[in-house]
Tab-separated table of C-alpha atoms and ligand atoms in Angstrom:
chain	number	residue	atom	x	y	z
A	1	MET	CA	-0.002	0.087	-0.053
A	2	GLN	CA	1.226	3.453	-0.807
A	3	LEU	CA	1.805	6.148	1.914
A	4	PRO	CA	-0.659	9.115	1.893
A	5	LEU	CA	0.811	12.456	0.736
A	6	HIS	CA	1.010	15.759	2.229
A	7	ILE	CA	-0.222	18.061	-0.355
A	8	ALA	CA	-0.307	21.739	-0.787
A	9	LEU	CA	-2.563	23.457	-3.038
A	10	ILE	CA	-1.466	27.242	-3.372
A	11	SER	CA	-4.297	29.369	-4.564
A	12	GLU	CA	-3.241	33.041	-3.882
A	13	HIS	CA	-6.635	34.632	-4.463
A	14	ALA	CA	-9.164	31.930	-4.814
A	15	SER	CA	-9.903	30.319	-1.321
A	16	PRO	CA	-12.834	27.528	-0.768
A	17	VAL	CA	-13.912	30.122	2.185
A	18	ALA	CA	-15.020	32.492	-0.292
A	19	LEU	CA	-17.531	30.108	-1.548
A	20	LEU	CA	-19.333	30.803	1.512
A	21	GLY	CA	-20.557	34.175	0.133
A	22	GLY	CA	-17.357	35.994	-1.220
A	23	ALA	CA	-18.310	38.074	-4.122
A	24	ASP	CA	-15.544	37.330	-6.591
A	25	ALA	CA	-15.718	33.406	-6.135
A	26	GLY	CA	-15.594	31.551	-9.368
A	27	GLY	CA	-14.188	28.285	-10.989
A	28	GLN	CA	-10.741	28.282	-9.300
A	29	ASN	CA	-12.289	28.455	-5.725
A	30	VAL	CA	-14.670	25.592	-6.509
A	31	TYR	CA	-11.732	23.576	-8.270
A	32	VAL	CA	-9.301	23.949	-5.149
A	33	ASP	CA	-12.263	23.152	-2.859
A	34	GLU	CA	-13.470	20.171	-4.531
A	35	LEU	CA	-10.218	18.729	-5.560
A	36	GLY	CA	-8.943	19.208	-1.887
A	37	ARG	CA	-11.869	17.586	-0.362
A	38	GLU	CA	-11.687	14.425	-2.780
A	39	LEU	CA	-7.879	14.131	-2.114
A	40	ALA	CA	-8.330	14.136	1.554
A	41	ARG	CA	-11.143	11.604	1.151
A	42	LEU	CA	-8.597	9.150	-0.562
A	43	GLY	CA	-6.582	9.704	2.754
A	44	HIS	CA	-4.104	12.435	1.697
A	45	ARG	CA	-3.419	15.319	4.041
A	46	VAL	CA	-4.355	18.768	2.138
A	47	ASP	CA	-3.494	22.272	2.847
A	48	VAL	CA	-4.775	25.023	0.786
A	49	LEU	CA	-2.283	27.916	1.205
A	50	THR	CA	-4.343	31.188	0.438
A	51	ARG	CA	-3.791	34.762	1.031
A	52	ARG	CA	-5.463	36.335	4.113
A	53	ASP	CA	-8.101	38.939	3.323
A	54	ASN	CA	-9.661	39.039	6.700
A	55	PRO	CA	-7.822	40.091	9.947
A	56	TYR	CA	-9.919	38.084	12.272
A	57	ALA	CA	-9.746	34.720	10.336
A	58	PRO	CA	-7.438	32.319	12.165
A	59	ARG	CA	-4.283	31.285	10.850
A	60	LEU	CA	-5.472	27.475	10.262
A	61	VAL	CA	-9.069	26.694	9.551
A	62	ASP	CA	-10.161	22.861	9.484
A	63	TRP	CA	-12.020	22.697	6.250
A	64	GLY	CA	-12.925	19.118	6.815
A	65	PRO	CA	-11.405	15.743	7.490
A	66	GLY	CA	-7.747	15.842	6.535
A	67	MET	CA	-8.027	19.294	4.827
A	68	ARG	CA	-6.875	22.556	6.250
A	69	VAL	CA	-7.066	26.295	4.687
A	70	VAL	CA	-3.941	28.268	5.740
A	71	ASN	CA	-4.424	32.042	5.861
A	72	VAL	CA	-1.135	33.140	4.620
A	73	ASP	CA	0.071	36.877	5.682
A	74	ALA	CA	0.891	38.680	2.239
A	75	GLY	CA	-0.246	42.296	1.968
A	76	PRO	CA	-3.090	44.154	3.823
A	77	PRO	CA	-5.673	41.473	5.573
A	78	GLN	CA	-8.393	42.763	3.382
A	79	LEU	CA	-10.175	42.064	0.065
A	80	LEU	CA	-7.892	43.125	-2.783
A	81	SER	CA	-8.481	42.503	-6.476
A	82	LYS	CA	-6.354	39.808	-7.919
A	83	ASP	CA	-4.600	42.410	-10.091
A	84	GLU	CA	-3.163	43.940	-7.012
A	85	LEU	CA	-1.726	40.897	-5.442
A	86	TRP	CA	1.580	40.365	-7.493
A	87	GLN	CA	3.661	42.728	-5.362
A	88	TYR	CA	2.941	40.770	-2.238
A	89	MET	CA	4.009	37.079	-3.659
A	90	PRO	CA	7.599	37.301	-2.046
A	91	ASP	CA	5.872	37.821	1.438
A	92	PHE	CA	3.489	35.088	0.686
A	93	ARG	CA	6.307	32.840	-0.073
A	94	ASP	CA	8.290	33.741	2.959
A	95	ASP	CA	5.169	33.372	5.238
A	96	VAL	CA	4.720	29.776	3.898
A	97	MET	CA	8.485	28.950	4.616
A	98	ARG	CA	7.771	30.380	8.081
A	99	LEU	CA	4.826	28.085	8.532
A	100	TRP	CA	6.781	24.974	7.539
A	101	LEU	CA	9.723	25.940	9.864
A	102	LEU	CA	7.204	26.291	12.680
A	103	GLU	CA	5.718	22.919	11.963
A	104	GLY	CA	8.844	21.453	11.202
A	105	GLU	CA	7.484	19.713	8.160
A	106	ARG	CA	7.198	20.447	4.388
A	107	PRO	CA	4.391	19.038	2.201
A	108	ASP	CA	5.566	16.200	-0.477
A	109	VAL	CA	4.212	18.024	-3.357
A	110	LEU	CA	2.942	21.633	-4.230
A	111	HIS	CA	0.191	22.325	-6.583
A	112	GLY	CA	0.066	25.926	-7.872
A	113	ASN	CA	-3.135	27.507	-9.242
A	114	PHE	CA	-2.836	30.676	-11.316
A	115	TRP	CA	0.242	32.458	-12.502
A	116	MET	CA	1.144	34.125	-9.135
A	117	SER	CA	0.804	31.017	-7.048
A	118	GLY	CA	2.632	29.241	-9.784
A	119	TRP	CA	5.553	31.869	-8.971
A	120	VAL	CA	5.402	31.001	-5.480
A	121	ALA	CA	5.279	27.305	-6.184
A	122	THR	CA	8.500	27.683	-8.254
A	123	GLU	CA	10.227	29.533	-5.483
A	124	LEU	CA	9.455	27.009	-2.897
A	125	ARG	CA	10.526	24.338	-5.199
A	126	LYS	CA	13.863	26.023	-5.633
A	127	LEU	CA	14.468	27.076	-2.043
A	128	GLU	CA	12.995	24.011	-0.318
A	129	GLY	CA	13.087	21.316	-2.603
A	130	VAL	CA	9.376	20.180	-2.691
A	131	PRO	CA	8.441	19.103	-6.230
A	132	ALA	CA	5.769	21.137	-7.934
A	133	VAL	CA	2.915	20.796	-10.466
A	134	HIS	CA	0.832	23.701	-11.722
A	135	THR	CA	-2.612	24.644	-13.128
A	136	PHE	CA	-2.920	28.073	-14.863
A	137	HIS	CA	-6.858	28.387	-14.994
A	138	ALA	CA	-6.356	31.242	-17.390
A	139	LEU	CA	-3.324	32.150	-19.660
A	140	GLY	CA	-2.051	35.724	-19.852
A	141	THR	CA	-1.336	35.493	-23.687
A	142	THR	CA	-5.035	34.014	-24.316
A	143	LYS	CA	-6.373	36.813	-22.095
A	144	ARG	CA	-4.514	39.484	-23.874
A	145	ARG	CA	-5.508	38.149	-27.375
A	146	HIS	CA	-9.182	38.406	-26.386
A	147	GLN	CA	-9.148	41.450	-24.100
A	148	GLY	CA	-6.486	43.794	-25.663
A	149	HIS	CA	-6.197	46.939	-23.699
A	150	ALA	CA	-8.985	45.945	-21.503
A	151	ASP	CA	-6.750	43.289	-19.709
A	152	THR	CA	-5.447	44.889	-16.510
A	153	SER	CA	-3.311	42.119	-15.492
A	154	PRO	CA	0.364	43.253	-14.279
A	155	ALA	CA	2.846	43.514	-17.240
A	156	GLU	CA	5.097	40.705	-16.026
A	157	ARG	CA	2.353	38.041	-16.206
A	158	VAL	CA	3.172	36.453	-19.453
A	159	ALA	CA	7.022	36.412	-18.670
A	160	VAL	CA	6.336	34.731	-14.995
A	161	GLU	CA	4.154	32.114	-16.840
A	162	GLU	CA	6.909	31.313	-19.453
A	163	SER	CA	9.209	30.877	-16.253
A	164	ILE	CA	6.669	28.421	-14.592
A	165	VAL	CA	6.344	26.455	-17.659
A	166	ARG	CA	9.974	25.974	-17.419
A	167	ARG	CA	10.502	25.576	-13.906
A	168	VAL	CA	7.836	23.243	-12.509
A	169	ASP	CA	7.916	19.425	-12.579
A	170	ARG	CA	4.599	19.044	-14.548
A	171	ILE	CA	1.907	21.494	-16.166
A	172	ILE	CA	-1.712	20.465	-15.930
A	173	ALA	CA	-3.677	21.513	-18.957
A	174	GLN	CA	-7.361	21.155	-18.348
A	175	CYS	CA	-8.608	20.671	-22.072
A	176	PRO	CA	-6.795	20.014	-25.480
A	177	CYS	CA	-7.122	23.448	-26.240
A	178	GLU	CA	-4.798	24.477	-23.265
A	179	VAL	CA	-2.477	21.846	-24.282
A	180	ALA	CA	-2.162	23.649	-27.743
A	181	GLU	CA	-1.701	27.186	-26.249
A	182	LEU	CA	0.814	26.195	-23.748
A	183	VAL	CA	2.859	24.398	-26.538
A	184	ASP	CA	2.234	27.066	-29.267
A	185	ASP	CA	2.374	30.276	-27.148
A	186	TYR	CA	4.783	29.172	-24.127
A	187	GLY	CA	7.009	26.803	-25.910
A	188	ALA	CA	6.085	24.092	-23.285
A	189	ASP	CA	7.602	20.438	-23.807
A	190	PRO	CA	4.664	18.236	-24.506
A	191	SER	CA	6.258	15.392	-22.433
A	192	ARG	CA	5.944	17.566	-19.198
A	193	LEU	CA	2.129	18.466	-19.901
A	194	ALA	CA	-0.298	16.507	-18.082
A	195	LEU	CA	-4.020	16.640	-19.446
A	196	ILE	CA	-6.273	16.465	-16.531
A	197	HIS	CA	-9.664	18.253	-16.625
A	198	GLY	CA	-11.774	19.561	-13.817
A	199	GLY	CA	-14.862	18.038	-12.582
A	200	VAL	CA	-18.292	18.387	-10.986
A	201	ASN	CA	-19.911	17.400	-7.731
A	202	THR	CA	-22.597	15.009	-8.672
A	203	GLU	CA	-24.103	15.087	-5.577
A	204	ARG	CA	-24.508	18.639	-5.252
A	205	PHE	CA	-25.569	18.897	-8.829
A	206	HIS	CA	-28.273	16.386	-9.745
A	207	PRO	CA	-31.365	16.407	-11.588
A	208	VAL	CA	-34.313	17.875	-9.900
A	209	ASN	CA	-37.834	17.344	-11.400
A	210	ARG	CA	-38.378	20.663	-13.435
A	211	ALA	CA	-41.900	21.527	-12.146
A	212	LYS	CA	-40.782	21.029	-8.648
A	213	ALA	CA	-37.689	23.198	-9.194
A	214	ARG	CA	-39.705	25.826	-10.722
A	215	ARG	CA	-42.068	25.715	-7.843
A	216	ALA	CA	-39.238	25.876	-5.269
A	217	LEU	CA	-38.147	29.115	-7.235
A	218	GLY	CA	-41.452	30.703	-7.946
A	219	LEU	CA	-40.819	30.356	-11.778
A	220	ASP	CA	-43.589	29.940	-14.516
A	221	PRO	CA	-44.161	26.386	-14.958
A	222	ASP	CA	-45.155	26.746	-18.362
A	223	ALA	CA	-42.562	29.189	-19.918
A	224	LEU	CA	-39.652	27.885	-22.124
A	225	LEU	CA	-36.818	28.935	-20.059
A	226	ILE	CA	-33.302	29.479	-21.074
A	227	VAL	CA	-30.774	29.696	-18.089
A	228	TYR	CA	-27.336	31.508	-17.677
A	229	VAL	CA	-25.145	30.811	-14.514
A	230	GLY	CA	-21.775	32.340	-14.150
A	231	ARG	CA	-19.842	35.254	-13.180
A	232	MET	CA	-20.918	38.397	-14.723
A	233	LEU	CA	-18.138	39.585	-16.884
A	234	PRO	CA	-18.030	40.949	-20.292
A	235	ARG	CA	-15.879	37.994	-21.634
A	236	LYS	CA	-18.769	35.654	-20.624
A	237	ASP	CA	-20.786	37.531	-23.101
A	238	VAL	CA	-24.318	37.290	-21.597
A	239	ARG	CA	-24.995	40.083	-24.108
A	240	ASN	CA	-24.690	37.480	-26.855
A	241	ILE	CA	-27.485	35.539	-25.432
A	242	VAL	CA	-29.584	38.484	-24.888
A	243	ARG	CA	-29.097	39.473	-28.568
A	244	ALA	CA	-29.982	35.905	-29.630
A	245	LEU	CA	-33.197	35.977	-27.697
A	246	ALA	CA	-34.072	39.211	-29.629
A	247	LEU	CA	-33.299	37.485	-32.984
A	248	LEU	CA	-35.414	34.546	-31.986
A	249	VAL	CA	-38.563	36.224	-30.401
A	250	PRO	CA	-39.812	37.792	-33.668
A	251	HIS	CA	-39.994	34.415	-35.574
A	252	GLN	CA	-41.766	32.805	-32.694
A	253	HIS	CA	-45.096	34.627	-33.206
A	254	GLY	CA	-46.363	31.981	-35.391
A	255	TYR	CA	-46.417	29.865	-32.135
A	256	GLY	CA	-49.557	32.035	-31.038
A	257	ASP	CA	-50.114	31.688	-27.322
A	258	SER	CA	-47.675	28.648	-26.931
A	259	PRO	CA	-44.628	29.202	-24.633
A	260	LEU	CA	-42.510	28.705	-27.716
A	261	ALA	CA	-43.939	32.336	-28.521
A	262	GLN	CA	-41.859	33.907	-25.608
A	263	PRO	CA	-38.932	32.149	-24.232
A	264	ARG	CA	-37.591	33.643	-21.345
A	265	LEU	CA	-33.846	34.065	-20.089
A	266	LEU	CA	-32.809	33.944	-16.494
A	267	VAL	CA	-29.315	35.208	-15.627
A	268	VAL	CA	-27.827	33.889	-12.375
A	269	GLY	CA	-24.826	35.520	-10.919
A	270	GLY	CA	-23.379	38.709	-9.704
A	271	GLU	CA	-21.362	40.377	-6.932
A	272	THR	CA	-24.530	40.364	-4.793
A	273	ALA	CA	-27.381	38.146	-3.556
A	274	GLU	CA	-29.723	40.865	-5.247
A	275	PRO	CA	-29.511	41.863	-8.947
A	276	ASP	CA	-27.714	45.237	-8.338
A	277	PRO	CA	-26.292	47.032	-11.508
A	278	VAL	CA	-24.192	49.240	-9.206
A	279	ALA	CA	-22.242	46.355	-7.695
A	280	THR	CA	-22.519	44.547	-10.651
A	281	PRO	CA	-22.301	46.968	-14.039
A	282	GLU	CA	-22.840	44.141	-16.272
A	283	ILE	CA	-26.216	43.806	-15.152
A	284	GLY	CA	-26.974	47.347	-16.068
A	285	VAL	CA	-25.445	46.722	-19.327
A	286	LEU	CA	-27.506	43.809	-20.015
A	287	ARG	CA	-30.709	45.483	-19.019
A	288	ARG	CA	-29.934	48.242	-21.296
A	289	LEU	CA	-29.434	46.028	-23.975
A	290	ALA	CA	-32.595	44.203	-23.391
A	291	GLY	CA	-34.403	47.206	-23.515
A	292	GLU	CA	-33.003	48.562	-26.738
A	293	LEU	CA	-33.736	45.086	-28.331
A	294	GLY	CA	-37.290	45.046	-26.865
A	295	VAL	CA	-36.909	41.951	-24.747
A	296	GLU	CA	-36.517	43.333	-21.498
A	297	HIS	CA	-39.831	41.747	-20.280
A	298	LEU	CA	-38.357	38.328	-21.081
A	299	VAL	CA	-35.147	38.653	-19.225
A	300	ASP	CA	-34.646	38.430	-15.484
A	301	PHE	CA	-31.700	38.603	-13.184
A	302	THR	CA	-31.522	36.809	-9.831
A	303	GLY	CA	-28.007	37.928	-8.484
A	304	ARG	CA	-25.618	35.539	-7.132
A	305	ARG	CA	-26.575	32.406	-5.533
A	306	GLN	CA	-24.881	29.752	-3.541
A	307	PRO	CA	-23.623	26.616	-5.029
A	308	ASP	CA	-26.178	24.507	-3.016
A	309	GLU	CA	-29.050	26.415	-4.766
A	310	LEU	CA	-27.812	26.008	-8.177
A	311	ARG	CA	-29.178	22.671	-8.948
A	312	LEU	CA	-32.767	24.331	-8.710
A	313	TYR	CA	-31.786	26.917	-11.305
A	314	TYR	CA	-30.191	24.337	-13.730
A	315	SER	CA	-33.079	21.893	-13.168
A	316	ALA	CA	-35.482	24.612	-13.954
A	317	ALA	CA	-34.107	25.407	-17.208
A	318	ASP	CA	-35.067	23.890	-20.645
A	319	VAL	CA	-31.589	24.698	-21.812
A	320	ALA	CA	-28.659	26.056	-20.325
A	321	VAL	CA	-26.431	28.533	-22.265
A	322	THR	CA	-22.900	29.766	-22.084
A	323	THR	CA	-21.357	31.442	-25.002
A	324	PRO	CA	-17.939	33.192	-23.572
A	325	TRP	CA	-15.299	34.446	-25.820
A	326	TYR	CA	-12.914	32.247	-24.299
A	327	GLU	CA	-13.017	29.854	-21.479
A	328	PRO	CA	-10.007	28.238	-19.977
A	329	PHE	CA	-12.081	25.207	-18.675
A	330	GLY	CA	-15.698	26.031	-17.741
A	331	LEU	CA	-17.343	24.495	-14.751
A	332	THR	CA	-20.922	25.711	-15.292
A	333	PRO	CA	-21.558	23.649	-18.525
A	334	LEU	CA	-20.636	20.554	-16.394
A	335	GLU	CA	-22.811	21.722	-13.854
A	336	ALA	CA	-25.991	22.162	-16.175
A	337	MET	CA	-25.012	18.676	-17.708
A	338	ALA	CA	-24.771	16.963	-14.074
A	339	CYS	CA	-28.415	18.325	-13.610
A	340	GLY	CA	-29.709	16.900	-16.735
A	341	VAL	CA	-29.964	19.743	-18.721
A	342	PRO	CA	-28.786	20.062	-22.362
A	343	VAL	CA	-26.142	22.945	-22.896
A	344	ILE	CA	-25.479	25.391	-25.749
A	345	GLY	CA	-21.895	26.512	-25.255
A	346	SER	CA	-19.566	28.321	-27.410
A	347	ALA	CA	-16.798	26.016	-29.181
A	348	VAL	CA	-13.899	27.798	-27.374
A	349	GLY	CA	-11.549	26.688	-24.677
A	350	GLY	CA	-12.744	23.597	-22.431
A	351	ILE	CA	-16.300	23.779	-23.705
A	352	PRO	CA	-16.231	21.450	-27.031
A	353	HIS	CA	-14.476	18.901	-24.511
A	354	THR	CA	-17.176	19.028	-22.067
A	355	VAL	CA	-20.348	19.360	-24.407
A	356	GLU	CA	-20.498	16.810	-27.208
A	357	HIS	CA	-22.038	18.511	-29.991
A	358	GLY	CA	-25.327	16.757	-31.020
A	359	VAL	CA	-25.316	14.357	-27.898
A	360	THR	CA	-25.413	16.550	-24.867
A	361	GLY	CA	-25.945	20.050	-26.257
A	362	LEU	CA	-24.862	22.018	-29.332
A	363	LEU	CA	-21.702	24.023	-29.793
A	364	VAL	CA	-21.816	27.458	-31.681
A	365	PRO	CA	-19.225	30.008	-32.564
A	366	PRO	CA	-18.418	32.763	-29.974
A	367	ARG	CA	-19.912	36.367	-30.678
A	368	ASP	CA	-22.726	34.877	-33.112
A	369	PRO	CA	-25.915	35.574	-31.884
A	370	GLU	CA	-27.578	34.285	-35.207
A	371	SER	CA	-26.043	31.003	-34.799
A	372	LEU	CA	-27.063	30.856	-31.079
A	373	ALA	CA	-30.632	31.725	-31.986
A	374	ASP	CA	-30.637	29.012	-34.559
A	375	ALA	CA	-29.361	26.410	-31.931
A	376	LEU	CA	-31.984	27.723	-29.428
A	377	ARG	CA	-34.701	27.429	-32.020
A	378	GLU	CA	-33.595	23.691	-32.359
A	379	LEU	CA	-33.614	22.873	-29.218
A	380	LEU	CA	-36.560	24.932	-27.992
A	381	SER	CA	-39.093	23.437	-30.203
A	382	ARG	CA	-37.787	19.813	-29.617
A	383	PRO	CA	-38.624	18.439	-26.263
A	384	ARG	CA	-37.796	15.092	-26.890
A	385	LEU	CA	-34.230	15.999	-28.148
A	386	ARG	CA	-33.794	18.088	-24.983
A	387	LEU	CA	-34.634	14.899	-22.920
A	388	ARG	CA	-32.371	12.770	-24.716
A	389	MET	CA	-29.568	15.057	-24.532
A	390	GLY	CA	-30.141	15.920	-20.802
A	391	ARG	CA	-29.916	12.146	-20.037
A	392	ALA	CA	-26.833	11.672	-22.188
A	393	ALA	CA	-25.231	14.855	-20.400
A	394	ARG	CA	-25.875	13.257	-17.013
A	395	ALA	CA	-24.367	10.045	-18.122
A	396	ARG	CA	-21.275	11.675	-19.645
A	397	VAL	CA	-20.293	13.534	-16.329
A	398	GLU	CA	-20.916	10.498	-14.289
A	399	GLN	CA	-18.454	8.781	-16.428
A	400	GLU	CA	-15.736	11.197	-17.232
A	401	PHE	CA	-16.187	14.197	-14.916
A	402	THR	CA	-16.640	13.463	-11.252
A	403	TRP	CA	-14.050	14.748	-8.871
A	404	SER	CA	-13.006	11.351	-7.560
A	405	THR	CA	-11.916	10.583	-11.043
A	406	VAL	CA	-10.025	13.836	-11.281
A	407	ALA	CA	-8.467	13.265	-7.803
A	408	ARG	CA	-7.222	9.931	-8.773
A	409	ARG	CA	-5.720	11.378	-11.760
A	410	MET	CA	-4.188	13.914	-9.794
A	411	GLU	CA	-2.917	11.675	-7.216
A	412	ASP	CA	-0.908	9.710	-9.780
A	413	LEU	CA	0.602	12.726	-11.023
A	414	TYR	CA	1.650	13.869	-7.460
A	415	ARG	CA	3.272	10.586	-6.873
A	416	SER	CA	5.317	10.412	-10.163
A	417	VAL	CA	6.838	13.812	-9.271
A	418	ALA	CA	7.055	13.391	-5.633
A	419	HIS	CA	9.156	10.016	-6.355
A	420	SER	CA	11.199	11.684	-8.978
A	421	ARG	CA	12.292	14.450	-6.469
A	422	GLY	CA	11.689	13.348	-3.102
A	423	GLU	CA	15.183	12.463	-2.331
A	424	ALA	CA	16.661	15.893	-3.301
A	425	ARG	CA	15.278	18.007	-0.372
A	426	PRO	CA	17.387	20.237	1.633
A	427	LYS	CA	17.257	19.594	5.355
A	428	MET	CA	14.315	21.676	7.164
A	429	ALA	CA	16.993	23.152	9.653
A	430	ALA	CA	18.882	24.800	7.036
A	431	THR	CA	15.967	26.787	5.858
A	432	THR	CA	16.012	30.393	6.095
A	433	VAL	CA	13.197	33.028	5.457
A	434	GLY	CA	14.306	36.262	3.861
A	435	LYS	CA	13.266	38.873	1.499
A	436	ARG	CA	13.836	38.289	-2.238
A	437	THR	CA	12.016	40.323	-4.937
A	438	PRO	CA	9.840	38.600	-7.623
B	1	UDP	N1	-21.253	30.267	-9.373
B	1	UDP	C1	-21.798	30.356	-8.017
B	1	UDP	N2	-22.997	31.159	-8.003
B	1	UDP	C2	-23.396	32.188	-8.892
B	1	UDP	C3	-22.845	31.964	-10.211
B	1	UDP	C4	-21.496	31.110	-10.363
B	1	UDP	O1	-21.641	29.552	-7.128
B	1	UDP	O2	-24.224	33.004	-8.567
B	1	UDP	C5	-20.284	29.262	-9.521
B	1	UDP	C6	-20.635	28.193	-10.655
B	1	UDP	O3	-21.399	27.264	-10.150
B	1	UDP	C7	-19.307	27.829	-10.880
B	1	UDP	C8	-18.418	28.910	-10.895
B	1	UDP	O4	-18.935	29.838	-10.089
B	1	UDP	O5	-18.882	26.791	-10.069
B	1	UDP	C9	-18.076	29.613	-12.043
B	1	UDP	O6	-17.108	28.626	-12.529
B	1	UDP	P1	-16.724	28.672	-14.308
B	1	UDP	O7	-15.595	27.747	-14.292
B	1	UDP	O8	-17.846	28.437	-15.040
B	1	UDP	O9	-16.082	30.041	-14.489
B	1	UDP	P2	-14.926	31.161	-13.924
B	1	UDP	O10	-15.452	31.614	-12.815
B	1	UDP	O11	-13.837	30.040	-13.476
B	1	UDP	O12	-14.545	31.958	-14.784
């Protein structure tokens, strides 16, 4: 039998704790939380190292059996946007070294998440001899390609990413598209890449009878309902869905009083639990756009919802839609699929890897409301096809995308790097903690 590992997941801005109501919590928080829990369930000891953003939080939080969240002191203990965090990464590194010195133990393997934690992982690998793997979650070159001047990432980001690619033991790509980006844009050595996709919690996300879900949420039992769940960012392009709805509606008049004449769009997400256009400017933009296009009466916003409530929103849907410009992986299509709902997604990033075109949903090009309107027309008018796709979606998730499958693949990867470097560690007592600039 193999010994359990001590694993440190480094995630400087995305903490599992933020899932309990934090505004900016997205896919990375879920990834670190679910992966950590599943690894702990396999018997490993897991630390999530995240930046302290609250002065009153304890240093160590027991997050579940075998899993701790460690609040690392780096920068002011308050919420900061992730674009402000780069300057504090040397402090982050030093505080982690202090923790290990105090506890008299280093982990067996580090797993960096996002580029700044990747830098910390490469530093700790170098200074402490702990092997490191890394998941980028999003790549600077891709972001720059799509966002141009709107990209507010620190100027050093891409150079740091290039050095992470060279310096860690393995890079984890979450989909074939990310493999291509890492090789083409960063010159990554394909033999040092591991393709391990993200997963979905199939106990949290499971099908709920549609009528029951709608009753619980106070939604019209008869409407045809399109649901978007996710962060409210321009790159998620919910505007594309509003535009497609506006293209669809005039053609639906032939359906008279049937629900097909007036499909509705429900938008779930935002910085606050109420749909507030001040806290979430994108909600204001979408409302104005819907007004200009004459579909404001068909679009509703809920604001942010907790993960445990989301299965009701997905299950209430006739179809879930997400058409981002780009998407490093995309957990929300998987969550909808786990709830037995067909997904229309843009054919970018991880989405073609999760949504099987024609089987579990439909793929459309990004920034193309006409194609989306066609795909919506096809699914909204064919209830039996939707049912078939929804069942196939749940089956695909159960087979391929559970977190336990993901954690087992990750465990194999950790063991392969822990074995290859485990001997070469410096002795704990030799550790010094000092200031070094990034
Ligand atoms: N999410 C949530 N409440 C909301 C909207 C989104 O908990 O109101 C969660 C959603 O369930 C998903 C995550 O935020 O797990 C978004 O992950 P995804 O990979 O789709 O996008 P990212 O945030 O990483 O860009």
